[in-house]
mmCIF file of C-alpha atoms in Angstrom:
data_model
loop_
_atom_site.group_PDB
_atom_site.id
_atom_site.type_symbol
_atom_site.label_atom_id
_atom_site.label_comp_id
_atom_site.label_asym_id
_atom_site.label_seq_id
_atom_site.Cartn_x
_atom_site.Cartn_y
_atom_site.Cartn_z
ATOM 1 C CA MET A 1 116.474 74.925 123.539
ATOM 2 C CA ALA A 2 118.848 72.371 122.094
ATOM 3 C CA SER A 3 122.338 73.474 121.260
ATOM 4 C CA GLY A 4 122.470 71.633 117.969
ATOM 5 C CA ASN A 5 122.524 73.429 114.661
ATOM 6 C CA ASP A 6 119.977 72.469 112.029
ATOM 7 C CA THR A 7 119.557 74.283 108.745
ATOM 8 C CA HIS A 8 116.352 72.322 107.986
ATOM 9 C CA ILE A 9 113.967 74.058 110.360
ATOM 10 C CA PHE A 10 110.353 72.997 110.019
ATOM 11 C CA THR A 11 108.725 74.832 112.924
ATOM 12 C CA PHE A 12 109.115 78.014 114.935
ATOM 13 C CA LEU A 13 107.296 78.633 118.198
ATOM 14 C CA LEU A 14 105.593 82.020 118.657
ATOM 15 C CA LEU A 15 105.419 82.585 122.412
ATOM 16 C CA GLY A 16 102.797 85.344 122.100
ATOM 17 C CA PHE A 17 101.667 87.456 125.049
ATOM 18 C CA SER A 18 101.012 85.046 127.861
ATOM 19 C CA GLU A 19 101.197 81.326 128.522
ATOM 20 C CA ASP A 20 98.357 81.553 131.042
ATOM 21 C CA SER A 21 95.559 79.425 129.550
ATOM 22 C CA ALA A 22 92.924 81.427 131.459
ATOM 23 C CA LEU A 23 93.855 84.577 129.509
ATOM 24 C CA GLN A 24 93.730 82.968 126.064
ATOM 25 C CA PRO A 25 89.936 83.367 125.509
ATOM 26 C CA LEU A 26 90.189 87.046 126.504
ATOM 27 C CA ILE A 27 93.129 87.641 124.152
ATOM 28 C CA PHE A 28 91.325 85.774 121.362
ATOM 29 C CA GLY A 29 88.140 87.815 121.748
ATOM 30 C CA LEU A 30 89.997 91.119 121.995
ATOM 31 C CA PHE A 31 92.124 90.576 118.895
ATOM 32 C CA LEU A 32 89.276 89.103 116.875
ATOM 33 C CA SER A 33 87.183 92.199 117.642
ATOM 34 C CA MET A 34 90.019 94.579 116.741
ATOM 35 C CA TYR A 35 90.725 92.668 113.525
ATOM 36 C CA LEU A 36 87.103 92.749 112.381
ATOM 37 C CA VAL A 37 86.828 96.471 113.161
ATOM 38 C CA THR A 38 90.091 97.143 111.301
ATOM 39 C CA VAL A 39 89.059 95.267 108.165
ATOM 40 C CA ALA A 40 85.507 96.675 108.143
ATOM 41 C CA GLY A 41 86.611 100.264 108.838
ATOM 42 C CA ASN A 42 89.378 100.380 106.249
ATOM 43 C CA LEU A 43 87.263 98.538 103.682
ATOM 44 C CA LEU A 44 84.501 101.127 104.112
ATOM 45 C CA ILE A 45 87.031 103.922 103.540
ATOM 46 C CA VAL A 46 88.259 102.259 100.324
ATOM 47 C CA LEU A 47 84.736 101.584 99.020
ATOM 48 C CA ALA A 48 83.568 105.123 99.865
ATOM 49 C CA ILE A 49 86.485 106.655 97.965
ATOM 50 C CA LEU A 50 86.081 104.356 94.952
ATOM 51 C CA SER A 51 82.324 104.860 94.661
ATOM 52 C CA HIS A 52 82.210 108.669 94.958
ATOM 53 C CA PRO A 53 83.761 110.619 92.062
ATOM 54 C CA HIS A 54 84.239 113.807 94.111
ATOM 55 C CA LEU A 55 86.741 111.872 96.241
ATOM 56 C CA HIS A 56 88.871 110.946 93.246
ATOM 57 C CA THR A 57 91.618 113.377 94.231
ATOM 58 C CA PRO A 58 95.292 112.753 95.116
ATOM 59 C CA MET A 59 94.685 113.024 98.873
ATOM 60 C CA TYR A 60 91.960 110.368 98.880
ATOM 61 C CA PHE A 61 93.810 108.215 96.355
ATOM 62 C CA PHE A 62 96.709 107.983 98.798
ATOM 63 C CA LEU A 63 94.293 107.432 101.695
ATOM 64 C CA SER A 64 92.667 104.485 99.907
ATOM 65 C CA ASN A 65 96.102 102.935 99.406
ATOM 66 C CA LEU A 66 96.888 103.460 103.103
ATOM 67 C CA SER A 67 93.628 101.749 104.111
ATOM 68 C CA PHE A 68 94.349 98.906 101.688
ATOM 69 C CA SER A 69 97.808 98.490 103.209
ATOM 70 C CA ASP A 70 96.410 98.524 106.765
ATOM 71 C CA ILE A 71 93.969 95.722 105.933
ATOM 72 C CA PHE A 72 96.759 93.477 104.714
ATOM 73 C CA LEU A 73 99.149 94.493 107.490
ATOM 74 C CA THR A 74 96.803 93.188 110.178
ATOM 75 C CA SER A 75 95.762 90.224 108.017
ATOM 76 C CA THR A 76 99.405 89.170 107.847
ATOM 77 C CA ILE A 77 99.630 88.850 111.636
ATOM 78 C CA VAL A 78 96.314 88.526 113.460
ATOM 79 C CA PRO A 79 94.617 85.528 111.730
ATOM 80 C CA LYS A 80 97.608 83.239 112.378
ATOM 81 C CA MET A 81 97.714 84.343 116.010
ATOM 82 C CA LEU A 82 93.984 83.655 116.390
ATOM 83 C CA VAL A 83 94.372 80.199 114.843
ATOM 84 C CA ASN A 84 97.237 79.394 117.217
ATOM 85 C CA ILE A 85 95.174 80.479 120.229
ATOM 86 C CA GLN A 86 92.147 78.498 119.074
ATOM 87 C CA THR A 87 94.185 75.335 118.409
ATOM 88 C CA GLN A 88 96.317 75.885 121.531
ATOM 89 C CA SER A 89 99.432 75.722 119.396
ATOM 90 C CA GLN A 90 102.369 78.124 119.171
ATOM 91 C CA ALA A 91 103.764 76.626 115.975
ATOM 92 C CA ILE A 92 104.378 78.322 112.662
ATOM 93 C CA SER A 93 106.228 76.607 109.844
ATOM 94 C CA TYR A 94 109.602 77.816 108.589
ATOM 95 C CA ALA A 95 108.093 78.780 105.231
ATOM 96 C CA GLY A 96 105.126 80.397 106.980
ATOM 97 C CA CYS A 97 107.408 82.431 109.218
ATOM 98 C CA ILE A 98 109.506 83.726 106.319
ATOM 99 C CA THR A 99 106.353 84.532 104.335
ATOM 100 C CA GLN A 100 104.775 86.355 107.268
ATOM 101 C CA MET A 101 107.978 88.307 107.851
ATOM 102 C CA PHE A 102 108.129 89.325 104.166
ATOM 103 C CA PHE A 103 104.555 90.624 104.034
ATOM 104 C CA PHE A 104 104.840 92.342 107.409
ATOM 105 C CA LEU A 105 107.922 94.253 106.229
ATOM 106 C CA LEU A 106 106.190 95.065 102.945
ATOM 107 C CA PHE A 107 103.037 96.549 104.436
ATOM 108 C CA VAL A 108 104.487 98.291 107.504
ATOM 109 C CA GLU A 109 107.047 100.044 105.297
ATOM 110 C CA LEU A 110 104.350 100.793 102.741
ATOM 111 C CA ASP A 111 102.441 102.593 105.503
ATOM 112 C CA ASN A 112 105.596 104.523 106.322
ATOM 113 C CA PHE A 113 106.157 105.667 102.723
ATOM 114 C CA LEU A 114 102.487 106.442 102.086
ATOM 115 C CA LEU A 115 102.400 108.738 105.110
ATOM 116 C CA ALA A 116 105.388 110.591 103.638
ATOM 117 C CA VAL A 117 103.695 110.816 100.227
ATOM 118 C CA MET A 118 100.526 112.164 101.877
ATOM 119 C CA ALA A 119 102.607 114.786 103.711
ATOM 120 C CA TYR A 120 104.113 115.859 100.385
ATOM 121 C CA ASP A 121 100.605 116.117 98.910
ATOM 122 C CA ARG A 122 99.535 118.448 101.748
ATOM 123 C CA PHE A 123 102.760 120.449 101.307
ATOM 124 C CA VAL A 124 102.002 121.073 97.629
ATOM 125 C CA ALA A 125 98.323 121.846 98.332
ATOM 126 C CA ILE A 126 99.093 124.475 100.985
ATOM 127 C CA CYS A 127 102.442 125.902 99.882
ATOM 128 C CA HIS A 128 101.863 125.799 96.097
ATOM 129 C CA PRO A 129 98.062 125.834 95.666
ATOM 130 C CA LEU A 130 98.109 127.434 92.185
ATOM 131 C CA HIS A 131 100.314 124.637 90.846
ATOM 132 C CA TYR A 132 98.680 121.794 92.767
ATOM 133 C CA THR A 133 96.725 120.244 89.896
ATOM 134 C CA VAL A 134 99.753 120.450 87.616
ATOM 135 C CA ILE A 135 102.218 118.924 90.106
ATOM 136 C CA MET A 136 99.908 116.304 91.605
ATOM 137 C CA ASN A 137 98.559 115.041 88.296
ATOM 138 C CA PRO A 138 97.121 111.490 88.111
ATOM 139 C CA GLN A 139 100.175 110.044 86.377
ATOM 140 C CA PHE A 140 102.537 111.430 89.019
ATOM 141 C CA CYS A 141 100.329 110.148 91.866
ATOM 142 C CA VAL A 142 100.280 106.638 90.401
ATOM 143 C CA LEU A 143 104.046 106.827 89.897
ATOM 144 C CA LEU A 144 104.566 107.793 93.560
ATOM 145 C CA VAL A 145 102.470 104.861 94.813
ATOM 146 C CA LEU A 146 104.123 102.469 92.378
ATOM 147 C CA ALA A 147 107.568 103.612 93.543
ATOM 148 C CA THR A 148 106.636 102.961 97.184
ATOM 149 C CA TRP A 149 105.394 99.458 96.324
ATOM 150 C CA ILE A 150 108.544 98.589 94.371
ATOM 151 C CA THR A 151 110.902 99.996 97.031
ATOM 152 C CA THR A 152 109.225 98.229 99.949
ATOM 153 C CA ALA A 153 108.818 94.949 98.036
ATOM 154 C CA LEU A 154 112.489 94.890 97.059
ATOM 155 C CA HIS A 155 113.597 95.616 100.615
ATOM 156 C CA ALA A 156 111.277 92.978 102.111
ATOM 157 C CA LEU A 157 112.556 90.453 99.559
ATOM 158 C CA LEU A 158 116.199 91.324 100.316
ATOM 159 C CA GLN A 159 115.717 90.939 104.073
ATOM 160 C CA SER A 160 113.891 87.622 103.582
ATOM 161 C CA LEU A 161 116.652 86.258 101.336
ATOM 162 C CA LEU A 162 119.269 87.258 103.917
ATOM 163 C CA VAL A 163 117.328 85.332 106.590
ATOM 164 C CA LEU A 164 117.200 82.258 104.329
ATOM 165 C CA ARG A 165 121.003 82.035 104.412
ATOM 166 C CA LEU A 166 121.002 81.675 108.215
ATOM 167 C CA SER A 167 120.963 78.418 110.135
ATOM 168 C CA PHE A 168 118.936 78.013 113.310
ATOM 169 C CA CYS A 169 118.981 75.963 116.452
ATOM 170 C CA THR A 170 116.348 73.275 116.846
ATOM 171 C CA HIS A 171 113.101 73.972 118.727
ATOM 172 C CA LEU A 172 113.370 77.673 117.895
ATOM 173 C CA GLU A 173 111.339 79.982 120.127
ATOM 174 C CA ILE A 174 110.446 83.545 119.093
ATOM 175 C CA PRO A 175 109.364 85.767 122.032
ATOM 176 C CA HIS A 176 106.742 87.566 119.951
ATOM 177 C CA PHE A 177 103.252 87.074 118.526
ATOM 178 C CA PHE A 178 104.513 87.201 114.922
ATOM 179 C CA CYS A 179 107.746 86.547 113.031
ATOM 180 C CA ASP A 180 109.490 89.855 113.624
ATOM 181 C CA LEU A 181 112.657 90.278 111.546
ATOM 182 C CA VAL A 182 114.905 91.284 114.451
ATOM 183 C CA GLU A 183 113.700 88.450 116.696
ATOM 184 C CA VAL A 184 114.166 85.852 113.953
ATOM 185 C CA VAL A 185 117.667 87.079 113.085
ATOM 186 C CA HIS A 186 118.777 87.213 116.714
ATOM 187 C CA SER A 187 117.549 83.650 117.224
ATOM 188 C CA ALA A 188 119.864 82.253 114.535
ATOM 189 C CA CYS A 189 122.876 80.116 115.398
ATOM 190 C CA SER A 190 125.018 81.335 112.515
ATOM 191 C CA ASP A 191 126.768 84.682 112.078
ATOM 192 C CA THR A 192 124.255 87.520 111.679
ATOM 193 C CA PHE A 193 126.611 90.445 111.057
ATOM 194 C CA LEU A 194 125.404 91.031 107.495
ATOM 195 C CA ASN A 195 121.762 90.806 108.604
ATOM 196 C CA ASP A 196 122.287 93.247 111.476
ATOM 197 C CA LEU A 197 124.118 95.639 109.170
ATOM 198 C CA MET A 198 121.295 95.563 106.642
ATOM 199 C CA ILE A 199 118.654 96.046 109.380
ATOM 200 C CA TYR A 200 120.430 99.134 110.744
ATOM 201 C CA PHE A 201 121.052 100.521 107.254
ATOM 202 C CA ALA A 202 117.419 100.027 106.233
ATOM 203 C CA SER A 203 116.160 101.548 109.497
ATOM 204 C CA VAL A 204 118.109 104.740 108.821
ATOM 205 C CA LEU A 205 117.386 104.943 105.099
ATOM 206 C CA LEU A 206 113.851 103.564 104.784
ATOM 207 C CA GLY A 207 112.679 104.586 108.244
ATOM 208 C CA GLY A 208 114.419 107.907 108.739
ATOM 209 C CA GLY A 209 114.059 109.053 105.114
ATOM 210 C CA PRO A 210 110.235 109.209 105.033
ATOM 211 C CA LEU A 211 110.171 110.691 108.539
ATOM 212 C CA ALA A 212 112.589 113.419 107.464
ATOM 213 C CA GLY A 213 110.369 114.105 104.454
ATOM 214 C CA ILE A 214 107.317 114.417 106.686
ATOM 215 C CA LEU A 215 109.083 116.792 109.078
ATOM 216 C CA TYR A 216 110.354 118.926 106.191
ATOM 217 C CA SER A 217 106.910 119.068 104.571
ATOM 218 C CA TYR A 218 105.226 120.137 107.782
ATOM 219 C CA SER A 219 107.898 122.695 108.603
ATOM 220 C CA LYS A 220 107.076 124.368 105.269
ATOM 221 C CA ILE A 221 103.342 123.946 105.876
ATOM 222 C CA VAL A 222 103.572 125.634 109.285
ATOM 223 C CA SER A 223 105.528 128.533 107.770
ATOM 224 C CA SER A 224 102.892 128.969 105.066
ATOM 225 C CA ILE A 225 100.015 128.809 107.543
ATOM 226 C CA ARG A 226 101.654 131.413 109.778
ATOM 227 C CA ALA A 227 101.856 133.749 106.783
ATOM 228 C CA ILE A 228 98.082 133.618 106.267
ATOM 229 C CA SER A 229 96.524 136.805 107.644
ATOM 230 C CA SER A 230 92.991 135.650 108.530
ATOM 231 C CA ALA A 231 92.256 133.264 111.387
ATOM 232 C CA GLN A 232 89.638 131.513 109.267
ATOM 233 C CA GLY A 233 92.183 130.928 106.520
ATOM 234 C CA LYS A 234 94.660 129.486 109.002
ATOM 235 C CA TYR A 235 92.021 127.151 110.433
ATOM 236 C CA LYS A 236 90.933 125.965 106.978
ATOM 237 C CA ALA A 237 94.524 125.268 105.931
ATOM 238 C CA PHE A 238 95.357 123.431 109.141
ATOM 239 C CA SER A 239 92.129 121.399 109.074
ATOM 240 C CA THR A 240 93.203 119.744 105.824
ATOM 241 C CA CYS A 241 96.274 118.376 107.646
ATOM 242 C CA ALA A 242 94.704 117.503 111.000
ATOM 243 C CA SER A 243 93.714 113.915 110.172
ATOM 244 C CA HIS A 244 97.040 113.134 108.561
ATOM 245 C CA LEU A 245 98.964 114.654 111.466
ATOM 246 C CA SER A 246 96.976 112.510 113.906
ATOM 247 C CA VAL A 247 97.743 109.317 111.962
ATOM 248 C CA VAL A 248 101.436 110.227 111.600
ATOM 249 C CA SER A 249 101.739 110.916 115.341
ATOM 250 C CA LEU A 250 100.018 107.659 116.231
ATOM 251 C CA PHE A 251 102.124 105.585 113.821
ATOM 252 C CA TYR A 252 105.529 107.008 114.710
ATOM 253 C CA CYS A 253 104.928 107.407 118.447
ATOM 254 C CA SER A 254 103.774 103.788 118.746
ATOM 255 C CA GLY A 255 106.680 102.549 116.634
ATOM 256 C CA LEU A 256 109.147 104.584 118.689
ATOM 257 C CA GLY A 257 107.558 103.235 121.863
ATOM 258 C CA VAL A 258 108.319 99.676 120.752
ATOM 259 C CA TYR A 259 112.036 100.325 120.397
ATOM 260 C CA LEU A 260 112.303 102.402 123.561
ATOM 261 C CA SER A 261 110.467 99.774 125.605
ATOM 262 C CA SER A 262 112.572 96.945 124.195
ATOM 263 C CA ALA A 263 115.782 98.854 124.918
ATOM 264 C CA ALA A 264 114.814 99.961 128.432
ATOM 265 C CA ILE A 265 112.839 97.030 129.827
ATOM 266 C CA GLN A 266 114.444 94.033 128.071
ATOM 267 C CA ASN A 267 111.180 92.130 128.517
ATOM 268 C CA PRO A 268 109.928 90.280 125.409
ATOM 269 C CA TYR A 269 106.316 90.341 126.600
ATOM 270 C CA SER A 270 106.467 94.124 127.088
ATOM 271 C CA THR A 271 107.862 94.506 123.573
ATOM 272 C CA SER A 272 105.038 92.363 122.195
ATOM 273 C CA MET A 273 102.445 94.507 123.939
ATOM 274 C CA ALA A 274 104.057 97.683 122.597
ATOM 275 C CA SER A 275 104.128 96.211 119.075
ATOM 276 C CA VAL A 276 100.354 95.814 119.180
ATOM 277 C CA MET A 277 100.050 99.605 118.964
ATOM 278 C CA TYR A 278 101.461 100.022 115.459
ATOM 279 C CA THR A 279 100.545 96.591 114.069
ATOM 280 C CA VAL A 280 96.915 96.375 115.227
ATOM 281 C CA VAL A 281 95.694 99.463 117.093
ATOM 282 C CA THR A 282 96.941 102.110 114.639
ATOM 283 C CA PRO A 283 95.406 100.431 111.537
ATOM 284 C CA MET A 284 92.160 100.060 113.511
ATOM 285 C CA LEU A 285 92.041 103.742 114.522
ATOM 286 C CA ASN A 286 93.009 105.236 111.139
ATOM 287 C CA PRO A 287 89.495 104.954 109.600
ATOM 288 C CA PHE A 288 87.953 106.561 112.679
ATOM 289 C CA ILE A 289 90.445 109.427 112.620
ATOM 290 C CA TYR A 290 89.766 110.197 108.955
ATOM 291 C CA SER A 291 85.996 109.683 109.135
ATOM 292 C CA LEU A 292 85.523 111.761 112.297
ATOM 293 C CA ARG A 293 87.713 114.685 111.207
ATOM 294 C CA ASN A 294 86.846 114.786 107.510
ATOM 295 C CA GLU A 295 83.449 115.997 106.324
ATOM 296 C CA ASP A 296 83.907 114.610 102.790
ATOM 297 C CA ILE A 297 84.546 111.113 104.142
ATOM 298 C CA LYS A 298 81.595 111.443 106.543
ATOM 299 C CA ARG A 299 79.215 112.324 103.725
ATOM 300 C CA ALA A 300 80.570 109.582 101.473
ATOM 301 C CA LEU A 301 80.200 106.968 104.217
ATOM 302 C CA LYS A 302 76.633 108.070 104.911
ATOM 303 C CA ARG A 303 75.751 107.701 101.245
ATOM 304 C CA SER A 304 77.486 104.315 101.027
ATOM 305 C CA LEU A 305 75.586 103.074 104.087
ATOM 306 C CA GLY A 306 72.268 104.312 102.720
ATOM 307 C CA GLY A 307 71.978 107.390 104.897
ATOM 308 C CA LYS A 308 71.090 110.913 103.890
ATOM 309 C CA PRO A 309 73.809 112.884 102.049
#
């Protein structure tokens, strides 16, 4: 890398997973398959919910938004990586990198907030069932989703504008398969104190806040379930949360694994592999988790695919 400083950067280089040319066809095929499954699975969930009136409830409204977000999260990252592999190029333009970073922040944080909103929905349904329809009315549900969109969009825009003020060294290499905010900031030649401060602040507020809300909601849910006298009642109450709990565990455990691996191993390729879990694998598995553990979704999918109800 040259030591010169150039504020007019035209190209970044995404180093990806491996420079071994023999592995590129395997990586291409694997990620293309996962991308197609992700888009098809989440699109089926959205279409099933939209086309079946009995699924027009707050829980499935939030689920359709989560599936929508997952489609665009993977579409922000995977297609560009596949194009680079196919063209044997690691390049991404400066504008393309900033744009990719903006949309990645938008949709990954949208997933984070939607999981918290879905936890709150389950909290109201189990802990305050008699007031559920009053509290979780359509207007309030739309307001919750709109608030998550506005919050995540404003944060993604703020982080992108802060990156635009930085200057970078020429021939910039990013040891990742997409333009990750932290990697881009740490590759800059100018002072990044303000950027680092905002990243840490946002991680605590926008990352820890929804997680705290999820933990609080489920602590109340567990207390309410324990108070139910019949075993059948406990099972029915817990079954409504099982799919969401599985998705939450997968999302946060994979995200936590990225930061632990990057801190412990200090290997950019290991960090990239860990990042695949919450950027590609989790969005791919979400439709399967909800369709396999939810009878309403199963029936709706069968009807949508022309099967018997």
